[in-house]
CSV table of C-alpha atoms in Angstrom, one decimal:
chain,number,residue,atom,x,y,z
A,1,MET,CA,-1.8,7.0,22.5
A,2,THR,CA,-5.0,4.9,22.6
A,3,HIS,CA,-4.1,3.6,19.1
A,4,ILE,CA,-0.6,2.6,20.2
A,5,VAL,CA,-2.0,0.7,23.2
A,6,LEU,CA,-4.5,-1.1,20.9
A,7,TYR,CA,-1.8,-2.0,18.4
A,8,LEU,CA,0.5,-3.3,21.2
A,9,LEU,CA,-2.3,-5.4,22.9
A,10,ALA,CA,-3.5,-6.8,19.6
A,11,PHE,CA,0.0,-7.7,18.6
A,12,LEU,CA,0.8,-9.4,21.9
A,13,VAL,CA,-2.4,-11.4,21.9
A,14,ALA,CA,-2.0,-12.5,18.3
A,15,PHE,CA,1.8,-13.4,18.6
A,16,LEU,CA,1.5,-15.1,21.9
A,17,LEU,CA,-1.5,-17.2,20.9
A,18,LEU,CA,0.0,-18.4,17.7
A,19,VAL,CA,3.4,-19.1,19.4
A,20,THR,CA,1.6,-21.1,22.0
A,21,VAL,CA,-0.2,-23.0,19.3
A,22,HIS,CA,3.0,-23.6,17.5
A,23,GLU,CA,4.9,-24.9,20.6
A,24,PHE,CA,2.0,-26.9,21.8
A,25,GLY,CA,2.2,-28.8,18.5
A,26,HIS,CA,5.8,-29.9,19.3
A,27,PHE,CA,4.8,-30.6,22.9
A,28,TRP,CA,1.7,-32.7,22.1
A,29,VAL,CA,3.3,-34.9,19.4
A,30,ALA,CA,6.5,-35.4,21.3
A,31,ARG,CA,4.6,-36.7,24.4
A,32,ARG,CA,2.3,-39.0,22.2
A,33,LEU,CA,5.5,-40.5,20.7
A,34,GLY,CA,7.2,-41.1,24.0
A,35,PHE,CA,9.8,-38.3,24.1
A,36,LYS,CA,11.0,-37.2,27.4
A,37,VAL,CA,9.5,-33.6,27.7
A,38,LEU,CA,11.0,-31.4,30.4
A,39,ARG,CA,9.3,-28.2,29.9
A,40,PHE,CA,6.6,-26.2,27.9
A,41,SER,CA,7.2,-22.5,28.2
A,42,VAL,CA,5.3,-19.5,27.0
A,43,GLY,CA,7.7,-16.5,26.9
A,44,PHE,CA,11.3,-16.4,28.1
A,45,GLY,CA,13.1,-15.7,31.3
A,46,ASN,CA,12.4,-16.8,35.0
A,47,PRO,CA,8.8,-18.1,35.4
A,48,LEU,CA,6.1,-15.9,36.6
A,49,TRP,CA,4.0,-19.0,37.1
A,50,LYS,CA,5.0,-22.6,37.1
A,51,TYR,CA,3.2,-26.0,37.3
A,52,VAL,CA,4.9,-29.3,37.7
A,53,HIS,CA,2.8,-32.1,36.2
A,54,PRO,CA,2.6,-35.5,38.1
A,55,GLU,CA,4.5,-37.0,35.1
A,56,GLY,CA,7.5,-34.7,35.7
A,57,HIS,CA,7.2,-32.1,32.9
A,58,GLU,CA,6.7,-28.4,33.8
A,59,TYR,CA,4.5,-25.6,32.4
A,60,TRP,CA,5.9,-22.2,32.6
A,61,ILE,CA,4.7,-18.6,31.9
A,62,CYS,CA,7.5,-16.2,31.6
A,63,PRO,CA,7.7,-12.3,31.5
A,64,ILE,CA,9.5,-11.9,28.1
A,65,PRO,CA,6.7,-12.3,25.5
A,66,VAL,CA,8.8,-12.8,22.4
A,67,GLY,CA,8.3,-16.5,21.9
A,68,GLY,CA,8.2,-19.8,23.7
A,69,TYR,CA,9.9,-23.2,23.6
A,70,VAL,CA,9.6,-27.0,24.4
A,71,LYS,CA,12.5,-28.4,26.2
A,72,MET,CA,13.2,-32.1,25.8
A,73,ALA,CA,15.8,-34.4,27.1
A,74,ASP,CA,18.7,-34.1,24.6
A,75,GLU,CA,22.3,-35.3,25.0
A,76,ARG,CA,23.5,-32.5,22.7
A,77,GLU,CA,22.3,-29.9,25.3
A,78,GLY,CA,23.5,-31.6,28.5
A,79,PRO,CA,23.6,-34.9,30.6
A,80,VAL,CA,20.6,-37.0,30.4
A,81,ALA,CA,19.6,-39.4,33.3
A,82,PRO,CA,20.3,-43.1,32.3
A,83,GLU,CA,16.7,-44.2,32.8
A,84,ASP,CA,15.7,-41.3,30.3
A,85,LEU,CA,18.2,-42.1,27.6
A,86,PRO,CA,15.8,-44.2,25.5
A,87,ARG,CA,13.4,-41.2,25.5
A,88,SER,CA,16.0,-38.7,24.6
A,89,PHE,CA,15.5,-36.8,21.3
A,90,THR,CA,18.7,-38.2,19.8
A,91,ARG,CA,17.7,-41.8,20.7
A,92,ARG,CA,14.3,-41.7,19.1
A,93,PRO,CA,13.8,-42.9,15.5
A,94,HIS,CA,14.4,-40.3,12.8
A,95,TRP,CA,10.8,-40.4,11.5
A,96,GLN,CA,9.5,-39.6,15.1
A,97,ARG,CA,12.0,-36.6,15.3
A,98,LEU,CA,10.7,-35.3,12.0
A,99,LEU,CA,7.1,-35.6,13.1
A,100,VAL,CA,7.9,-33.6,16.3
A,101,LEU,CA,9.7,-30.9,14.2
A,102,LEU,CA,6.8,-30.8,11.7
A,103,ALA,CA,4.2,-30.6,14.4
A,104,GLY,CA,4.8,-26.8,15.2
A,105,PRO,CA,4.2,-25.5,11.7
A,106,GLY,CA,1.5,-28.2,11.2
A,107,PHE,CA,-0.5,-26.9,14.3
A,108,ASN,CA,-0.2,-23.4,13.0
A,109,ILE,CA,-1.8,-24.5,9.6
A,110,LEU,CA,-4.3,-26.6,11.4
A,111,PHE,CA,-5.2,-23.7,13.7
A,112,ALA,CA,-5.8,-21.5,10.6
A,113,VAL,CA,-7.9,-24.1,8.9
A,114,LEU,CA,-10.2,-24.7,11.9
A,115,VAL,CA,-10.7,-21.0,12.6
A,116,LEU,CA,-11.4,-20.3,8.9
A,117,THR,CA,-13.8,-23.2,8.9
A,118,GLY,CA,-15.6,-21.7,11.8
A,119,LEU,CA,-15.7,-18.3,10.2
A,120,MET,CA,-17.0,-19.7,6.9
A,121,TYR,CA,-19.6,-21.9,8.6
A,122,ALA,CA,-20.8,-19.1,10.9
A,123,GLY,CA,-20.9,-16.3,8.4
A,124,GLY,CA,-20.7,-18.0,5.0
A,125,ILE,CA,-18.7,-16.5,2.1
A,126,THR,CA,-19.4,-13.1,0.6
A,127,LEU,CA,-17.9,-12.5,-2.8
A,128,VAL,CA,-17.6,-8.9,-4.3
A,129,ARG,CA,-17.8,-9.1,-8.1
A,130,PRO,CA,-14.5,-7.7,-9.6
A,131,VAL,CA,-16.2,-4.9,-11.7
A,132,LEU,CA,-13.8,-2.2,-12.7
A,133,GLY,CA,-14.3,1.4,-11.6
A,134,THR,CA,-12.7,4.5,-13.2
A,135,ILE,CA,-9.8,3.6,-15.5
A,136,ASP,CA,-7.3,6.3,-16.6
A,137,PRO,CA,-7.0,5.9,-20.4
A,138,HIS,CA,-3.3,6.7,-20.3
A,139,SER,CA,-2.5,4.0,-17.7
A,140,ILE,CA,-1.3,0.4,-18.6
A,141,ALA,CA,-5.0,-0.9,-18.0
A,142,GLY,CA,-6.4,1.9,-20.1
A,143,GLN,CA,-4.0,1.4,-23.0
A,144,ALA,CA,-5.0,-2.3,-22.9
A,145,GLY,CA,-8.6,-1.2,-23.5
A,146,LEU,CA,-10.1,-2.0,-20.1
A,147,LYS,CA,-13.0,0.2,-19.2
A,148,SER,CA,-15.2,1.2,-16.2
A,149,GLY,CA,-17.9,-1.4,-15.9
A,150,ASP,CA,-15.9,-4.3,-17.3
A,151,GLU,CA,-16.0,-7.4,-15.0
A,152,VAL,CA,-12.8,-9.5,-14.7
A,153,VAL,CA,-13.5,-13.2,-15.3
A,154,ALA,CA,-10.0,-14.6,-15.8
A,155,ILE,CA,-6.4,-13.8,-15.3
A,156,ASN,CA,-4.0,-15.7,-17.6
A,157,SER,CA,-6.9,-18.2,-18.2
A,158,HIS,CA,-7.4,-18.8,-14.5
A,159,PRO,CA,-11.1,-18.1,-13.6
A,160,VAL,CA,-11.7,-15.4,-10.9
A,161,SER,CA,-15.0,-14.6,-9.3
A,162,ALA,CA,-14.1,-12.0,-6.6
A,163,GLN,CA,-12.0,-8.9,-6.1
A,164,THR,CA,-9.6,-10.8,-3.8
A,165,ASP,CA,-9.1,-13.5,-6.5
A,166,VAL,CA,-8.0,-10.8,-9.0
A,167,GLU,CA,-5.6,-9.2,-6.5
A,168,MET,CA,-3.9,-12.5,-5.8
A,169,ASP,CA,-3.7,-13.7,-9.4
A,170,LEU,CA,-2.4,-10.3,-10.6
A,171,LEU,CA,0.4,-10.4,-8.0
A,172,ASP,CA,1.2,-13.8,-9.0
A,173,ALA,CA,1.2,-13.0,-12.8
A,174,ILE,CA,3.2,-9.8,-12.4
A,175,SER,CA,6.0,-11.5,-10.4
A,176,SER,CA,6.1,-14.6,-12.6
A,177,GLY,CA,8.4,-12.9,-15.2
A,178,ARG,CA,5.8,-12.6,-17.9
A,179,SER,CA,5.8,-9.2,-19.8
A,180,VAL,CA,2.1,-9.5,-20.8
A,181,ILE,CA,-0.9,-10.4,-18.6
A,182,ARG,CA,-4.0,-11.5,-20.3
A,183,VAL,CA,-7.2,-10.2,-18.6
A,184,ARG,CA,-10.5,-11.7,-19.7
A,185,VAL,CA,-13.4,-9.4,-19.0
A,186,ARG,CA,-17.1,-9.4,-19.5
A,187,GLU,CA,-18.5,-6.0,-20.8
A,188,PRO,CA,-21.7,-4.5,-19.2
A,189,ALA,CA,-23.7,-5.7,-22.3
A,190,GLY,CA,-22.4,-9.2,-21.8
A,191,ALA,CA,-19.7,-9.7,-24.5
A,192,LEU,CA,-16.4,-11.2,-23.6
A,193,ARG,CA,-13.1,-9.9,-24.7
A,194,THR,CA,-9.4,-10.3,-23.7
A,195,ALA,CA,-7.1,-7.3,-22.8
A,196,GLN,CA,-3.4,-7.6,-22.6
A,197,LEU,CA,-1.6,-5.6,-19.9
A,198,ALA,CA,1.9,-5.0,-21.2
A,199,VAL,CA,4.8,-4.5,-18.7
A,200,PRO,CA,7.9,-5.1,-20.7
A,201,SER,CA,10.3,-3.7,-18.2
A,202,ALA,CA,11.5,-6.1,-15.5
A,203,ALA,CA,12.4,-3.2,-13.2
A,204,GLU,CA,8.8,-1.8,-13.5
A,205,ARG,CA,7.4,-5.3,-12.8
A,206,LEU,CA,9.6,-5.4,-9.7
A,207,ARG,CA,8.4,-2.0,-8.6
A,208,LEU,CA,4.7,-3.0,-9.1
A,209,THR,CA,5.1,-5.8,-6.4
A,210,GLU,CA,5.9,-3.2,-3.8
A,211,PRO,CA,3.1,-2.9,-1.1
A,212,ASP,CA,0.0,-1.1,-2.3
A,213,LEU,CA,1.5,-0.2,-5.6
A,214,MET,CA,0.1,-2.8,-8.0
A,215,GLY,CA,-3.4,-1.4,-8.5
A,216,THR,CA,-2.3,2.2,-8.9
A,217,GLY,CA,0.8,1.2,-11.1
A,218,LEU,CA,-1.4,-0.7,-13.5
A,219,GLY,CA,-4.2,1.9,-13.4
A,220,LEU,CA,-6.7,-0.8,-12.4
A,221,GLN,CA,-9.2,-0.2,-9.7
A,222,PHE,CA,-12.4,-1.8,-8.7
A,223,TYR,CA,-15.8,-0.2,-8.6
A,224,GLU,CA,-16.5,1.3,-5.1
A,225,PRO,CA,-19.8,2.9,-3.9
A,226,PRO,CA,-19.0,6.6,-4.2
A,227,LEU,CA,-18.4,8.3,-0.8
A,228,PRO,CA,-20.9,11.0,0.1
A,229,ALA,CA,-19.4,14.5,0.2
A,230,LEU,CA,-19.6,14.6,4.1
A,231,ILE,CA,-16.6,16.3,5.6
A,232,SER,CA,-14.9,14.2,8.4
A,233,GLN,CA,-11.8,16.4,8.9
A,234,VAL,CA,-10.7,19.8,7.8
A,235,GLN,CA,-6.9,20.5,7.4
A,236,PRO,CA,-5.8,23.6,9.2
A,237,ASN,CA,-4.8,26.7,7.2
A,238,GLU,CA,-6.3,25.4,4.0
A,239,PRO,CA,-9.0,27.0,2.0
A,240,ALA,CA,-11.9,25.1,3.6
A,241,ALA,CA,-10.7,25.8,7.2
A,242,ARG,CA,-10.3,29.6,6.4
A,243,ALA,CA,-13.8,29.6,4.9
A,244,GLY,CA,-15.3,28.1,8.1
A,245,LEU,CA,-16.2,24.6,6.8
A,246,ALA,CA,-16.2,22.0,9.6
A,247,PRO,CA,-16.5,18.2,10.2
A,248,GLY,CA,-20.1,17.1,9.7
A,249,ASP,CA,-20.8,19.5,6.9
A,250,ARG,CA,-22.5,17.9,3.8
A,251,ILE,CA,-21.5,19.7,0.7
A,252,LEU,CA,-24.5,19.9,-1.7
A,253,ALA,CA,-23.3,22.0,-4.7
A,254,VAL,CA,-20.4,23.9,-6.2
A,255,ASP,CA,-21.2,27.0,-8.2
A,256,GLY,CA,-24.7,25.8,-8.5
A,257,GLN,CA,-23.8,22.3,-9.8
A,258,ARG,CA,-25.3,19.6,-7.7
A,259,VAL,CA,-22.9,17.3,-5.8
A,260,ASP,CA,-24.0,13.8,-4.7
A,261,ASN,CA,-20.7,12.2,-3.8
A,262,LEU,CA,-17.0,12.7,-3.3
A,263,PRO,CA,-15.9,12.0,-6.9
A,264,GLU,CA,-18.2,14.7,-8.2
A,265,LEU,CA,-16.9,17.2,-5.6
A,266,GLN,CA,-13.3,16.3,-6.4
A,267,LYS,CA,-13.9,16.8,-10.2
A,268,LEU,CA,-15.5,20.2,-9.7
A,269,VAL,CA,-12.8,21.5,-7.2
A,270,GLN,CA,-9.9,20.2,-9.2
A,271,ALA,CA,-11.2,22.0,-12.2
A,272,HIS,CA,-11.1,25.4,-10.4
A,273,ALA,CA,-7.5,25.6,-9.3
A,274,GLY,CA,-6.8,29.2,-8.0
A,275,GLN,CA,-10.4,30.3,-9.1
A,276,PRO,CA,-13.1,31.4,-6.6
A,277,ILE,CA,-16.0,29.1,-6.2
A,278,THR,CA,-19.2,29.1,-4.2
A,279,ILE,CA,-19.9,26.0,-2.1
A,280,ARG,CA,-23.4,25.2,-0.8
A,281,TYR,CA,-23.6,22.9,2.3
A,282,ARG,CA,-25.8,21.6,4.9
A,283,ARG,CA,-25.1,22.0,8.7
A,284,ASP,CA,-27.5,21.2,11.5
A,285,GLY,CA,-30.4,21.0,9.1
A,286,GLY,CA,-29.8,24.4,7.6
A,287,ILE,CA,-28.5,25.3,4.2
A,288,ARG,CA,-25.4,27.7,3.9
A,289,ASN,CA,-23.2,29.1,1.2
A,290,VAL,CA,-19.5,30.1,1.4
A,291,GLN,CA,-17.1,31.3,-1.1
A,292,LEU,CA,-13.5,30.1,-1.2
A,293,THR,CA,-10.6,29.8,-3.7
A,294,PRO,CA,-9.0,26.3,-4.1
A,295,SER,CA,-5.3,26.1,-3.7
A,296,VAL,CA,-3.2,24.9,-6.6
A,297,GLU,CA,-1.4,21.6,-6.5
A,298,LEU,CA,0.6,19.7,-9.2
A,299,ILE,CA,-0.5,16.1,-9.9
A,300,GLY,CA,1.1,14.3,-12.7
A,301,GLY,CA,2.2,17.7,-14.1
A,302,GLN,CA,-1.4,19.0,-14.1
A,303,ARG,CA,-2.6,22.0,-12.0
A,304,VAL,CA,-5.6,20.8,-9.9
A,305,GLY,CA,-7.5,22.5,-7.2
A,306,ALA,CA,-7.7,21.4,-3.5
A,307,ILE,CA,-9.6,22.7,-0.5
A,308,GLY,CA,-8.1,20.7,2.3
A,309,ILE,CA,-10.8,18.4,3.5
A,310,GLU,CA,-11.0,14.6,4.2
A,311,VAL,CA,-14.0,12.3,4.0
A,312,ASP,CA,-14.5,9.2,6.3
A,313,ALA,CA,-14.2,6.0,4.2
A,314,GLY,CA,-16.4,4.4,6.9
A,315,SER,CA,-19.3,6.6,5.6
A,316,ALA,CA,-19.4,4.7,2.2
A,317,PRO,CA,-22.7,3.2,1.3
A,318,PRO,CA,-22.9,-0.6,0.9
A,319,TYR,CA,-22.4,-2.3,-2.5
A,320,PRO,CA,-25.5,-2.6,-4.5
A,321,PRO,CA,-27.1,-6.2,-4.2
A,322,SER,CA,-26.1,-6.9,-7.8
A,323,MET,CA,-22.4,-6.6,-6.8
A,324,VAL,CA,-22.4,-9.0,-3.9
A,325,ARG,CA,-23.0,-12.7,-3.8
A,326,HIS,CA,-23.3,-14.5,-0.4
A,327,ILE,CA,-23.0,-18.3,0.0
A,328,ASN,CA,-24.0,-20.2,3.1
A,329,LEU,CA,-21.9,-23.3,3.7
A,330,SER,CA,-22.5,-26.6,5.5
A,331,LEU,CA,-19.8,-27.5,8.0
A,332,PRO,CA,-18.1,-30.2,5.7
A,333,VAL,CA,-18.1,-27.8,2.8
A,334,ALA,CA,-16.7,-25.0,5.0
A,335,PHE,CA,-13.9,-27.3,6.1
A,336,ALA,CA,-13.1,-28.3,2.5
A,337,GLU,CA,-13.1,-24.6,1.4
A,338,ALA,CA,-10.9,-23.6,4.3
A,339,ASN,CA,-8.3,-26.3,3.3
A,340,VAL,CA,-8.3,-25.0,-0.3
A,341,LYS,CA,-7.9,-21.5,0.9
A,342,ALA,CA,-5.0,-22.4,3.3
A,343,TRP,CA,-3.3,-24.3,0.5
A,344,ASP,CA,-3.7,-21.4,-2.0
A,345,VAL,CA,-2.2,-18.9,0.5
A,346,THR,CA,0.7,-21.2,1.5
A,347,ALA,CA,1.5,-22.0,-2.1
A,348,LEU,CA,1.5,-18.4,-3.0
A,349,GLN,CA,3.7,-17.6,-0.1
A,350,ALA,CA,6.2,-20.2,-1.4
A,351,ARG,CA,6.2,-18.7,-4.8
A,352,MET,CA,6.6,-15.1,-3.5
A,353,VAL,CA,9.6,-16.1,-1.3
A,354,TRP,CA,11.3,-17.9,-4.2
A,355,ARG,CA,10.7,-14.9,-6.5
A,356,MET,CA,12.0,-12.6,-3.9
A,357,LEU,CA,15.2,-14.5,-3.9
A,358,ILE,CA,15.5,-14.2,-7.7
A,359,ASP,CA,14.5,-10.5,-7.6
A,360,ARG,CA,11.1,-10.6,-9.1
A,361,VAL,CA,9.2,-9.6,-5.9
A,362,SER,CA,10.2,-6.4,-3.9
A,363,ILE,CA,12.0,-7.1,-0.7
A,364,LYS,CA,9.9,-4.2,0.6
A,365,ASN,CA,7.2,-6.8,1.3
A,366,LEU,CA,9.1,-8.1,4.3
A,367,GLY,CA,7.4,-6.8,7.3
A,368,GLY,CA,8.5,-6.8,10.9
A,369,PRO,CA,6.9,-6.2,14.3
A,370,VAL,CA,5.8,-2.7,13.7
A,371,ARG,CA,3.9,-3.6,10.5
A,372,ILE,CA,2.4,-6.7,12.1
A,373,ALA,CA,1.3,-4.6,15.1
A,374,GLU,CA,-0.3,-2.0,12.8
A,375,TYR,CA,-2.2,-4.8,11.0
A,376,ALA,CA,-3.2,-6.5,14.3
A,377,GLY,CA,-4.5,-3.2,15.7
A,378,ASP,CA,-6.5,-2.3,12.6
A,379,ALA,CA,-8.0,-5.7,12.5
A,380,ALA,CA,-8.9,-5.6,16.2
A,381,SER,CA,-10.5,-2.2,15.8
A,382,GLU,CA,-12.8,-3.6,13.1
A,383,GLY,CA,-14.2,-6.3,15.3
A,384,LEU,CA,-13.7,-9.9,16.2
A,385,THR,CA,-14.4,-11.4,12.8
A,386,THR,CA,-11.8,-9.2,11.1
A,387,PHE,CA,-9.2,-10.0,13.9
A,388,LEU,CA,-9.9,-13.8,13.6
A,389,SER,CA,-9.3,-13.4,9.8
A,390,PHE,CA,-6.0,-11.7,10.6
A,391,LEU,CA,-5.0,-14.5,12.9
A,392,VAL,CA,-5.7,-17.0,10.1
A,393,LEU,CA,-3.3,-15.3,7.7
A,394,LEU,CA,-0.6,-14.7,10.3
A,395,SER,CA,-0.8,-18.4,11.5
A,396,LEU,CA,-0.4,-19.5,7.9
A,397,VAL,CA,2.5,-17.2,7.5
A,398,LEU,CA,4.1,-18.4,10.8
A,399,GLY,CA,3.7,-22.0,9.7
A,400,PHE,CA,5.2,-21.6,6.4
A,401,MET,CA,8.1,-19.4,7.5
A,402,ASN,CA,9.1,-22.1,10.1
A,403,LEU,CA,9.4,-24.6,7.4
A,404,LEU,CA,12.0,-22.7,5.6
A,405,PRO,CA,15.4,-24.5,5.6
A,406,ILE,CA,17.2,-22.1,7.9
A,407,PRO,CA,19.2,-23.8,10.6
A,408,MET,CA,17.6,-21.9,13.5
A,409,LEU,CA,14.0,-22.6,12.3
A,410,ASP,CA,12.1,-25.9,12.3
A,411,GLY,CA,12.8,-26.3,8.6
A,412,GLY,CA,16.6,-26.2,9.1
A,413,GLN,CA,16.3,-28.9,11.8
A,414,ILE,CA,14.1,-31.0,9.6
A,415,LEU,CA,16.8,-30.7,6.9
A,416,PHE,CA,19.5,-31.7,9.3
A,417,GLN,CA,17.6,-34.7,10.6
A,418,THR,CA,16.7,-35.9,7.1
A,419,ILE,CA,20.4,-35.7,6.0
A,420,GLU,CA,21.5,-37.6,9.1
A,421,TRP,CA,18.8,-40.2,8.5
A,422,LEU,CA,20.0,-40.7,4.9
A,423,LYS,CA,23.7,-40.5,5.8
A,424,GLY,CA,23.4,-43.0,8.6
A,425,SER,CA,25.3,-40.8,11.1
A,426,PRO,CA,25.0,-37.4,12.6
A,427,LEU,CA,26.6,-34.3,10.9
A,428,SER,CA,29.8,-33.2,12.3
A,429,GLU,CA,29.8,-30.7,15.1
A,430,ARG,CA,31.7,-28.2,12.9
A,431,VAL,CA,29.1,-28.4,10.2
A,432,GLN,CA,26.3,-27.9,12.6
A,433,LEU,CA,28.0,-25.0,14.3
A,434,VAL,CA,28.9,-23.2,11.1
A,435,SER,CA,25.3,-23.8,9.9
A,436,GLN,CA,23.8,-22.4,13.0
A,437,GLN,CA,26.0,-19.3,12.8
A,438,LEU,CA,25.0,-18.8,9.2
A,439,GLY,CA,21.4,-19.3,10.2
A,440,ILE,CA,21.6,-16.7,12.9
A,441,ALA,CA,23.3,-14.3,10.6
A,442,LEU,CA,20.6,-14.7,7.9
A,443,LEU,CA,17.8,-14.3,10.5
A,444,PHE,CA,19.4,-11.1,11.8
A,445,LEU,CA,19.7,-9.8,8.2
A,446,LEU,CA,16.1,-10.6,7.5
A,447,MET,CA,15.1,-9.0,10.7
A,448,GLY,CA,17.1,-5.9,10.0
A,449,VAL,CA,15.5,-5.6,6.4
A,450,ALA,CA,12.0,-6.1,7.9
A,451,LEU,CA,12.6,-3.5,10.6
A,452,PHE,CA,14.0,-1.0,8.0
A,453,ASN,CA,10.9,-1.5,5.9
A,454,ASP,CA,8.7,-0.9,9.0
A,455,LEU,CA,10.5,2.4,9.8
A,456,SER,CA,10.6,3.5,6.2
A,457,GLN,CA,6.8,3.9,6.2
A,458,PHE,CA,7.1,6.6,8.8
A,459,GLY,CA,9.8,8.5,6.7
């Protein structure tokens, strides 16, 4: 219940903050350009709080927290007082109308850049070297010759210096339609070589773009400091529970073989499916022994042992100093880096949306309010810095999505105003009506797919 409340509060804070930033962009630019602004509302419905500015426009806070709006004098929506006609939206020059429409997405992007600048200036940039961990020799990565300890230095000739760079570039490459991805690596001894990840099937490339499937599908994973064999949870009615093991127990050995971390424990347990083993563990400073028989599970057609325990990922030791590079930035450099990052993310979004339309990126990547709330709650639980980083990404997504040429979004209105400007006269009411109806239908379709994807994760 506590998690649900946290997720809901984090979602509302993030959503309302970014919607307010978006609508304030329209509001601020419209007022600076002389448009007649009637109302700036956060939320929908009758106002819970209202303030009338001496210049005549109103500020509202409303109870339905699903968005916001800026209302301007507009002859298309109702009568406009004669003295306000010159300031009506439809009477202003087209270039000014376009600036007002662009201001909402623009303020979202600007917000993201400023917050990211602050994060980079205050905390610098921490880069984790893209050194590979255990590679299954039968996987795509293994068959390409990639090995544990190799450090990725380029994807399709594009240099990379951190794990996040590799993840973004692999997604870009796998969705580009290429059947072979060139991965340049540096071996532990320093030699450079190029491996080729071959994914000839278009259907398989599409599947690999589904959320959280690319790394496992390619068989490519980064080195992670091994988790200690410290039990955080014991599953009921499993061998560990029946033997009396409990959260907080630290496993030291299996059948006399020393265990220093979780991978070593997993290897020994999986090798003894259905066979009795003796586990030595530490509890409350004392050393104890217990005998149990791992249950049998089938993974990839192989019989492996399992004892039904979980280990807290938060107990992982830090990366060794050789794996991490930290860079402190001056304010101008942080601002420049934030702009580059915002552009890279926005450009990648554009490519992913287009490739989704041409069936190169899985539509399962569309997420709705449930998934956003989950991400927001997880980010909030990890602290202010992580939550602010989440706001940066969500603000860039909101800014970009509103620029799509869908009639009910800013991008659709920008398209209409541009056509009207070039045409020299407004579009017919029938064209506008049909376009709006199609826009509403498309938005409902996208929302339906996103909600279906959200609910499918609980299936």
